[in-house]
XYZ file of C-alpha atoms in Angstrom:
562
model
C 158.657 -19.176 216.797
C 159.468 -16.029 218.856
C 159.776 -13.691 215.857
C 157.938 -10.420 216.556
C 155.066 -9.641 214.110
C 156.800 -6.706 212.874
C 159.775 -8.579 211.885
C 159.529 -10.348 208.432
C 160.807 -13.908 208.149
C 161.297 -13.464 204.503
C 161.928 -10.419 202.647
C 162.078 -10.082 198.763
C 163.332 -7.090 197.054
C 163.591 -6.317 193.319
C 163.615 -9.861 192.304
C 163.634 -10.664 188.625
C 164.080 -13.895 186.733
C 164.527 -14.459 183.010
C 164.214 -17.512 180.733
C 166.874 -17.205 178.123
C 166.156 -18.171 174.425
C 167.696 -17.803 171.022
C 166.096 -14.325 170.502
C 166.987 -12.934 173.824
C 165.178 -13.522 177.083
C 161.635 -14.028 178.467
C 161.005 -11.955 181.699
C 159.101 -14.453 183.927
C 159.104 -12.142 186.871
C 160.096 -8.464 187.218
C 161.102 -6.250 190.157
C 159.006 -8.147 192.771
C 158.902 -6.868 196.370
C 157.124 -8.367 199.341
C 157.360 -9.689 202.762
C 156.269 -12.790 204.450
C 155.292 -12.436 208.174
C 155.404 -15.236 210.788
C 151.935 -16.696 211.483
C 150.407 -14.980 208.371
C 149.137 -16.332 205.114
C 150.035 -14.497 201.932
C 148.127 -15.619 198.984
C 149.533 -15.229 195.462
C 146.926 -15.167 192.792
C 146.785 -14.604 189.007
C 146.311 -16.642 185.819
C 148.669 -19.332 184.422
C 151.944 -17.646 183.265
C 151.706 -14.826 185.588
C 154.784 -15.744 187.580
C 153.468 -17.311 190.728
C 155.258 -20.692 190.619
C 158.333 -19.095 189.377
C 158.245 -16.707 192.449
C 158.049 -19.724 194.736
C 161.030 -21.405 192.966
C 163.052 -18.329 193.149
C 162.869 -18.117 196.747
C 163.981 -21.830 197.020
C 166.797 -20.834 194.424
C 165.668 -23.682 192.091
C 164.760 -21.880 189.089
C 167.087 -23.610 186.496
C 166.952 -23.427 183.363
C 165.838 -19.861 184.327
C 168.306 -17.313 185.757
C 167.823 -14.885 188.625
C 169.035 -11.677 186.971
C 168.715 -9.289 189.995
C 167.280 -8.793 193.225
C 167.493 -10.581 196.850
C 165.700 -13.084 198.866
C 166.652 -12.750 202.345
C 165.559 -15.047 205.232
C 165.772 -14.038 208.907
C 166.656 -16.408 211.803
C 163.485 -16.899 213.955
C 165.447 -16.394 217.109
C 168.501 -14.061 216.412
C 166.853 -12.276 213.318
C 170.082 -12.754 211.646
C 169.799 -12.504 207.723
C 170.814 -14.852 205.152
C 170.695 -13.917 201.463
C 169.555 -16.946 199.392
C 170.030 -15.690 195.794
C 173.783 -15.315 196.353
C 174.229 -18.954 197.329
C 175.351 -21.629 194.908
C 172.153 -23.700 194.089
C 173.806 -26.993 195.232
C 175.836 -25.645 198.076
C 175.498 -27.120 201.534
C 174.226 -23.833 202.758
C 171.171 -23.488 200.546
C 170.390 -27.333 201.030
C 170.209 -26.669 204.773
C 167.605 -24.025 204.175
C 165.263 -26.160 201.699
C 163.148 -28.364 203.828
C 164.552 -27.109 207.021
C 163.602 -23.617 206.956
C 161.559 -23.309 203.909
C 159.342 -26.214 202.869
C 157.273 -26.612 199.786
C 154.138 -28.673 198.950
C 153.304 -29.006 195.389
C 150.062 -29.260 193.121
C 150.268 -32.865 192.196
C 151.347 -35.223 195.095
C 151.583 -38.366 192.997
C 154.241 -36.881 190.730
C 156.013 -35.436 193.746
C 156.154 -38.593 195.783
C 158.445 -41.481 194.892
C 156.183 -44.531 193.836
C 158.939 -47.127 194.709
C 159.527 -45.841 198.394
C 156.891 -45.948 201.333
C 155.497 -42.668 202.632
C 157.477 -43.322 205.893
C 160.728 -43.722 204.021
C 160.478 -40.461 202.133
C 159.548 -38.415 205.449
C 162.300 -40.248 207.305
C 164.834 -39.248 204.549
C 163.962 -35.663 204.933
C 164.304 -35.667 208.576
C 167.660 -37.317 208.743
C 168.797 -35.021 206.004
C 168.039 -31.898 208.317
C 168.199 -33.007 211.778
C 170.588 -34.613 213.931
C 168.692 -37.906 214.966
C 169.040 -41.471 214.379
C 166.754 -43.510 212.201
C 164.615 -44.795 215.019
C 163.953 -41.263 216.308
C 163.193 -40.267 212.625
C 160.669 -42.742 212.126
C 158.954 -41.801 215.384
C 158.942 -38.197 214.157
C 157.473 -39.348 210.801
C 154.612 -41.122 212.668
C 153.966 -37.868 214.640
C 154.021 -35.991 211.386
C 151.318 -38.241 209.805
C 149.409 -38.034 212.991
C 149.486 -34.220 213.002
C 148.073 -34.167 209.487
C 145.123 -36.529 210.634
C 146.119 -39.622 208.763
C 144.213 -42.532 210.267
C 146.386 -45.366 212.005
C 149.819 -43.452 211.154
C 151.682 -46.456 212.758
C 150.436 -48.449 209.783
C 150.315 -45.800 207.272
C 153.892 -44.934 207.670
C 154.750 -48.192 205.773
C 152.406 -47.995 202.873
C 153.092 -46.657 199.375
C 151.793 -43.637 197.687
C 149.462 -45.710 195.398
C 147.732 -46.998 198.560
C 146.703 -43.571 199.652
C 143.683 -41.421 198.084
C 144.472 -38.025 196.526
C 143.595 -36.251 199.678
C 145.853 -38.440 201.886
C 148.725 -38.035 199.391
C 148.415 -34.459 199.839
C 148.285 -34.861 203.430
C 151.402 -37.001 203.305
C 153.229 -34.191 201.336
C 152.217 -31.691 204.193
C 153.585 -34.190 206.814
C 156.762 -34.271 204.818
C 156.903 -30.453 204.835
C 156.252 -29.785 208.436
C 158.410 -32.740 209.721
C 161.268 -30.419 210.063
C 159.216 -27.524 211.527
C 160.183 -24.985 208.833
C 159.585 -21.232 209.449
C 158.045 -21.046 206.016
C 155.630 -23.094 204.099
C 155.259 -22.560 200.360
C 151.971 -24.256 199.066
C 151.921 -24.274 195.128
C 148.154 -24.984 194.241
C 147.861 -27.883 196.670
C 144.147 -28.130 196.479
C 143.487 -27.613 192.738
C 142.800 -31.181 191.780
C 140.850 -32.102 194.973
C 137.058 -32.303 195.447
C 135.534 -29.596 197.663
C 135.214 -31.737 200.880
C 138.870 -32.813 200.663
C 139.981 -29.188 199.657
C 138.170 -28.005 202.783
C 139.845 -30.588 205.107
C 143.313 -29.613 203.585
C 142.697 -25.804 203.988
C 141.537 -26.333 207.581
C 144.616 -28.674 208.328
C 147.139 -25.881 206.923
C 145.285 -23.224 209.071
C 145.497 -25.583 212.148
C 149.249 -26.230 211.777
C 149.982 -22.629 210.970
C 148.384 -21.782 214.308
C 150.222 -24.401 216.278
C 153.582 -23.740 214.720
C 153.483 -20.106 213.890
C 154.694 -20.719 210.325
C 154.418 -18.133 207.603
C 152.501 -19.549 204.582
C 152.946 -18.586 200.951
C 149.905 -20.053 199.260
C 149.750 -20.067 195.514
C 146.262 -20.460 193.773
C 143.884 -19.215 191.140
C 140.570 -19.826 193.249
C 139.430 -16.724 194.766
C 137.094 -18.528 197.024
C 140.165 -20.280 198.569
C 141.909 -16.836 198.788
C 138.941 -15.386 200.727
C 138.906 -18.348 203.194
C 142.450 -18.324 204.069
C 144.342 -15.343 203.240
C 145.639 -12.550 205.413
C 147.247 -10.666 202.685
C 146.945 -11.098 198.938
C 149.546 -10.396 196.150
C 147.802 -10.150 192.606
C 150.262 -11.147 189.804
C 150.112 -10.327 186.125
C 152.750 -10.968 183.556
C 155.412 -11.347 185.998
C 154.635 -8.542 188.173
C 152.730 -7.770 191.423
C 150.031 -5.380 190.157
C 148.211 -5.196 193.661
C 149.102 -6.090 197.170
C 147.060 -5.708 200.294
C 144.942 -6.983 203.090
C 142.494 -9.766 201.773
C 139.306 -7.614 202.713
C 140.622 -4.592 200.913
C 141.392 -6.590 197.846
C 138.020 -8.186 197.618
C 135.811 -5.049 198.606
C 138.008 -2.171 197.392
C 140.224 -3.613 194.517
C 142.609 -0.750 192.899
C 143.514 -2.605 189.868
C 141.284 -3.633 187.051
C 142.771 -7.082 186.868
C 142.015 -7.695 190.441
C 138.281 -6.744 189.731
C 138.304 -9.041 186.720
C 139.519 -12.029 188.803
C 136.932 -11.403 191.497
C 134.139 -10.678 188.865
C 134.850 -13.998 187.197
C 134.471 -15.878 190.611
C 131.281 -14.046 191.565
C 129.843 -14.791 188.349
C 129.559 -18.383 189.164
C 127.804 -17.426 192.300
C 125.373 -15.075 190.969
C 124.137 -16.978 187.911
C 120.675 -16.966 187.508
C 118.475 -20.158 186.731
C 117.945 -20.528 182.985
C 114.688 -21.954 181.444
C 114.988 -25.577 181.008
C 114.878 -26.771 177.247
C 111.460 -28.226 176.029
C 111.549 -31.884 176.390
C 110.452 -34.358 173.545
C 108.597 -37.691 174.595
C 111.829 -39.710 174.816
C 115.138 -38.647 176.277
C 118.286 -38.789 174.140
C 120.065 -41.121 176.776
C 118.414 -43.305 179.270
C 120.642 -44.841 182.022
C 118.696 -47.908 183.632
C 119.960 -49.427 186.994
C 123.679 -49.624 186.151
C 125.809 -51.773 188.333
C 129.502 -51.607 187.889
C 132.285 -53.439 189.851
C 135.941 -54.185 189.655
C 137.889 -57.240 190.755
C 136.557 -60.149 192.859
C 136.219 -63.762 192.252
C 133.729 -66.578 192.129
C 133.763 -69.606 194.211
C 133.557 -72.956 192.843
C 129.977 -73.717 194.254
C 128.274 -70.306 193.770
C 127.917 -67.619 191.249
C 128.299 -64.924 193.795
C 131.414 -62.578 193.384
C 133.501 -62.180 196.407
C 135.820 -59.301 197.027
C 134.709 -56.987 194.413
C 134.784 -53.288 194.654
C 131.375 -51.828 193.727
C 131.869 -48.445 191.583
C 128.328 -48.017 190.590
C 125.262 -49.311 192.222
C 121.613 -48.935 190.751
C 122.381 -45.713 188.921
C 119.400 -44.521 186.630
C 119.558 -41.105 185.065
C 118.028 -39.369 181.666
C 119.642 -36.832 179.520
C 117.219 -34.944 177.244
C 118.052 -33.251 173.959
C 119.651 -29.840 174.440
C 120.210 -30.213 178.111
C 123.298 -29.899 180.262
C 123.289 -32.469 182.975
C 125.729 -31.994 185.884
C 127.136 -34.976 187.693
C 128.913 -33.949 191.033
C 130.426 -35.857 193.960
C 133.718 -36.337 195.720
C 136.707 -38.374 194.253
C 135.614 -42.252 194.398
C 131.946 -41.246 194.014
C 131.667 -42.859 190.538
C 131.339 -39.782 188.464
C 134.104 -40.740 186.031
C 133.401 -44.533 186.149
C 129.845 -43.448 184.887
C 131.339 -41.226 182.165
C 133.413 -44.267 181.042
C 130.331 -46.541 180.896
C 128.639 -43.991 178.753
C 131.699 -44.037 176.545
C 131.883 -47.846 176.253
C 135.138 -47.990 178.206
C 133.874 -49.963 181.129
C 131.302 -52.744 180.868
C 128.797 -52.837 183.593
C 127.661 -56.076 185.410
C 124.080 -55.114 184.762
C 121.738 -52.501 183.504
C 121.459 -50.676 180.211
C 122.461 -47.146 178.575
C 120.008 -46.686 175.776
C 120.748 -44.036 173.213
C 118.545 -42.880 170.551
C 120.768 -41.912 167.358
C 119.777 -39.462 164.694
C 117.884 -42.104 162.678
C 115.772 -42.740 165.985
C 117.262 -46.211 166.442
C 118.005 -47.293 170.005
C 121.443 -48.500 170.953
C 122.642 -49.978 174.193
C 125.887 -48.161 174.714
C 126.888 -51.118 177.297
C 127.243 -53.373 174.385
C 130.773 -53.481 172.853
C 129.285 -53.347 169.236
C 127.831 -50.033 169.890
C 131.137 -47.986 169.753
C 132.369 -50.019 166.878
C 129.640 -48.241 165.042
C 130.952 -45.088 163.293
C 127.723 -43.322 163.719
C 127.712 -43.777 167.494
C 131.352 -42.665 167.621
C 130.577 -39.585 165.803
C 127.483 -38.649 167.795
C 128.989 -39.022 171.207
C 132.364 -37.287 171.883
C 134.485 -36.606 175.008
C 136.396 -33.554 176.412
C 139.070 -34.642 178.878
C 140.029 -33.087 182.177
C 143.780 -32.285 181.522
C 144.379 -29.930 178.494
C 148.077 -30.625 178.721
C 148.199 -34.542 178.560
C 145.099 -35.059 176.285
C 146.898 -33.605 173.177
C 149.502 -35.298 171.268
C 152.648 -33.037 171.705
C 154.083 -34.368 168.413
C 151.116 -33.276 166.205
C 150.130 -29.714 165.071
C 146.842 -28.232 166.144
C 145.871 -28.983 162.444
C 146.701 -32.540 162.662
C 144.989 -32.948 166.104
C 141.650 -31.364 165.015
C 141.662 -33.028 161.504
C 142.355 -36.470 162.791
C 138.798 -37.496 163.526
C 137.709 -35.788 160.182
C 140.247 -37.813 158.392
C 139.720 -41.155 159.991
C 135.955 -40.957 159.218
C 136.739 -39.796 155.656
C 134.767 -36.659 155.878
C 137.145 -34.406 154.376
C 140.773 -34.186 152.904
C 143.073 -31.570 151.273
C 141.971 -27.927 151.171
C 138.352 -28.840 152.270
C 139.940 -30.605 155.578
C 142.193 -27.648 156.212
C 139.295 -25.110 155.753
C 136.959 -27.242 158.182
C 139.913 -27.073 160.799
C 140.155 -23.299 160.354
C 136.440 -22.857 160.818
C 136.421 -24.899 163.933
C 139.300 -23.079 165.477
C 137.449 -19.850 164.788
C 134.218 -21.328 166.324
C 136.192 -22.078 169.684
C 137.587 -18.412 169.709
C 141.092 -19.115 168.241
C 142.759 -17.916 165.107
C 143.083 -20.136 161.872
C 146.740 -18.753 161.760
C 147.405 -20.900 164.743
C 147.178 -24.405 162.796
C 150.871 -24.802 162.355
C 151.677 -24.587 166.022
C 152.180 -27.400 168.568
C 150.367 -27.729 171.847
C 153.325 -26.666 173.967
C 152.926 -23.056 172.342
C 149.283 -22.550 173.970
C 148.180 -21.835 177.418
C 145.854 -24.043 179.423
C 142.682 -22.343 178.383
C 143.642 -22.386 174.671
C 144.604 -26.070 174.951
C 141.048 -26.777 176.229
C 139.461 -24.900 173.302
C 141.619 -27.025 170.938
C 140.217 -30.133 172.731
C 136.594 -28.772 172.287
C 137.158 -28.117 168.623
C 138.272 -31.598 168.328
C 135.291 -32.886 170.125
C 132.719 -31.098 168.042
C 134.671 -31.742 164.640
C 132.203 -34.546 163.976
C 129.029 -32.632 164.750
C 128.098 -34.775 167.612
C 124.771 -34.777 169.528
C 126.299 -35.424 172.924
C 129.507 -34.184 174.571
C 130.639 -35.858 177.714
C 132.988 -33.465 179.623
C 135.067 -35.067 182.511
C 136.383 -32.285 184.759
C 137.150 -30.236 181.670
C 137.647 -26.956 183.654
C 139.152 -27.988 186.944
C 142.787 -27.405 185.769
C 141.922 -23.879 184.536
C 142.203 -20.368 186.010
C 138.944 -18.658 187.272
C 138.677 -16.239 184.289
C 139.700 -18.681 181.846
C 137.283 -21.291 183.261
C 134.397 -18.657 182.741
C 135.314 -18.201 179.134
C 135.229 -22.134 178.429
C 131.972 -22.426 180.436
C 130.423 -19.575 178.378
C 131.861 -21.303 175.206
C 130.111 -24.536 176.007
C 126.897 -22.660 176.463
C 127.169 -20.921 173.114
C 128.107 -24.271 171.428
C 125.010 -25.825 173.018
C 122.826 -23.237 171.632
C 124.397 -23.090 168.460
C 124.836 -26.847 167.671
C 121.925 -28.246 169.753
C 124.354 -30.322 172.060
C 123.193 -32.180 174.915
C 126.277 -32.180 177.511
C 126.993 -34.369 180.429
C 129.303 -32.283 182.646
C 131.121 -34.268 185.306
C 132.692 -32.010 188.147
C 133.434 -31.567 191.678
C 133.067 -27.719 191.554
C 129.559 -26.933 192.666
C 129.809 -23.232 191.502
C 130.612 -24.324 187.973
C 127.775 -26.838 187.889
C 125.398 -24.240 189.248
C 126.524 -21.812 186.466
C 126.586 -24.235 183.540
C 123.900 -26.895 184.175
C 120.228 -27.265 183.758
C 119.857 -30.271 186.090
C 122.262 -31.902 188.478
C 122.786 -35.437 189.839
C 124.840 -35.785 193.017
C 126.726 -38.962 193.488
C 128.079 -40.507 196.680
C 129.770 -43.883 197.022
C 128.525 -45.048 193.486
C 124.968 -44.016 193.906
C 122.670 -41.197 192.908
C 121.583 -39.524 196.176
C 119.853 -36.393 194.775
C 118.803 -35.053 191.363
C 116.976 -31.759 190.448
C 117.177 -28.361 188.817
C 120.685 -27.066 189.177
C 119.575 -23.950 191.129
C 117.374 -25.900 193.404
C 119.942 -28.521 194.267
C 122.680 -26.051 194.774
C 120.806 -23.491 196.739
C 118.362 -25.762 198.797
C 119.826 -29.217 198.872
C 117.702 -31.983 200.504
C 120.108 -34.894 200.854
C 122.531 -34.679 203.989
C 125.574 -35.446 201.699
C 124.586 -32.782 199.280
C 124.356 -30.271 202.153
C 127.767 -31.198 203.175
C 129.257 -30.741 199.642
C 127.702 -27.247 199.363
C 128.759 -26.198 202.906
C 132.424 -27.129 202.022
C 132.497 -24.564 199.040
C 134.626 -21.512 200.048
C 132.804 -18.285 199.203
C 134.627 -15.509 197.327
C 134.077 -13.140 200.098
C 136.430 -12.907 203.197
C 133.531 -11.713 205.341
C 131.751 -14.996 204.890
C 134.724 -17.226 206.068
C 133.835 -20.254 207.992
C 134.670 -23.613 206.279
C 132.880 -26.532 208.206
C 134.988 -29.357 209.303
C 133.986 -32.234 206.923
């Protein structure tokens, strides 16, 4: 692009968006003013509900059912600087559709829900090229392959004909970026594009966006709640709270001389994970609570007629052995596909391994092998080992009230009924920092952090001894995540819980866990005290994981290519 650095490629003035409802209107964003400059990255940060994503959609003029009540969004031509005001255009007009994808492109947080599962990746990129550029299908296919090559997808000539389910999470996000850049837009809007990715894949995506920006001179609007990511990639930062920009400035000023207390709160929440001190390890009894012995898990495959050997199987876990001690928080970390979640599902009796055992000592001192189907049919085991799920939105039944959700395990196990049941639900809500007056509400009325607290209340309702938390904070904002981690620590101390915490976020694991097991390709490659493994890793794979974690300080930039 030939646009001068002083000339913005996009200008937003006094922009306000409302969601109408029966009692009036909810002000989603109010009086926003900012510019996007060519070749620069502006990060928008803030907690869920602050208005970041609504701002992005307002720029694209796709806010329905909300309404843009006032203000302007003006895009300037990269050559002539001619302005085009977008909010005045009809949302379905040819003029605005010519802008979307061609001049402003957007990549979304969850590529699996943004890509069509019944069309190949190539078909979807080709469709976007044909829509915005005057080329034939053969030329569009050639450009689609070039776009996949630009985002470093291996063998793009073959990958172009694959379906989204044949791509890994990182590859799907790369495909979304390829689709976005195929028409060489002036502006790229990235809405939480790395939130669900492990740290090494996240590092690859951040490096890729930065590389493409340098080559094409794009302006990037990057929406995130991860202050480490902000420190790594931002030129400018806009901090949003309750629909307003409360602070806007250069990245170094935002991190080292923040003017607004909310900005300081976000930075402190991020630094808190980095600066956590090692805690004393709980005193160990003679025997562990759970002993995992040489677990092997595989999927698929077939046996030949003349041999018992299984051919074509995918090995998910290989020779995994670990111990969980009473009162301990054990972190299990690794990339997507490393076997973390598969191990959690073995512990919960969801997957049956080919070999090995998981010995659990229950409250009566009896040993149970959790790999045997009969174990989780036993109500005592079901009550003593509970799970907290990753997604606080999909793990709660939207048709049940909070009272019904938390009461369900108590009611099924016959532990309480009537007023006693209601009283126990109220007590559980207060224990996780929520008000008993919230019992009659449905999940949609709560934020992500509040929903995760409801999930925790449900998990501890049966007074378990072991909690398995599978990526239970990865979808949460930084300050909310810190609150949930502190809640888990308090519950560990109060209830004497042992916790297996499955995560890909090294900072979270260092803050929360006593010990850490690092998994890679189905094997445990390193175990040790959390602060030792995170601060001085021995295994080369662990070192690679640690080096990929972005630091919440722009003066420490430098993601390694991984």
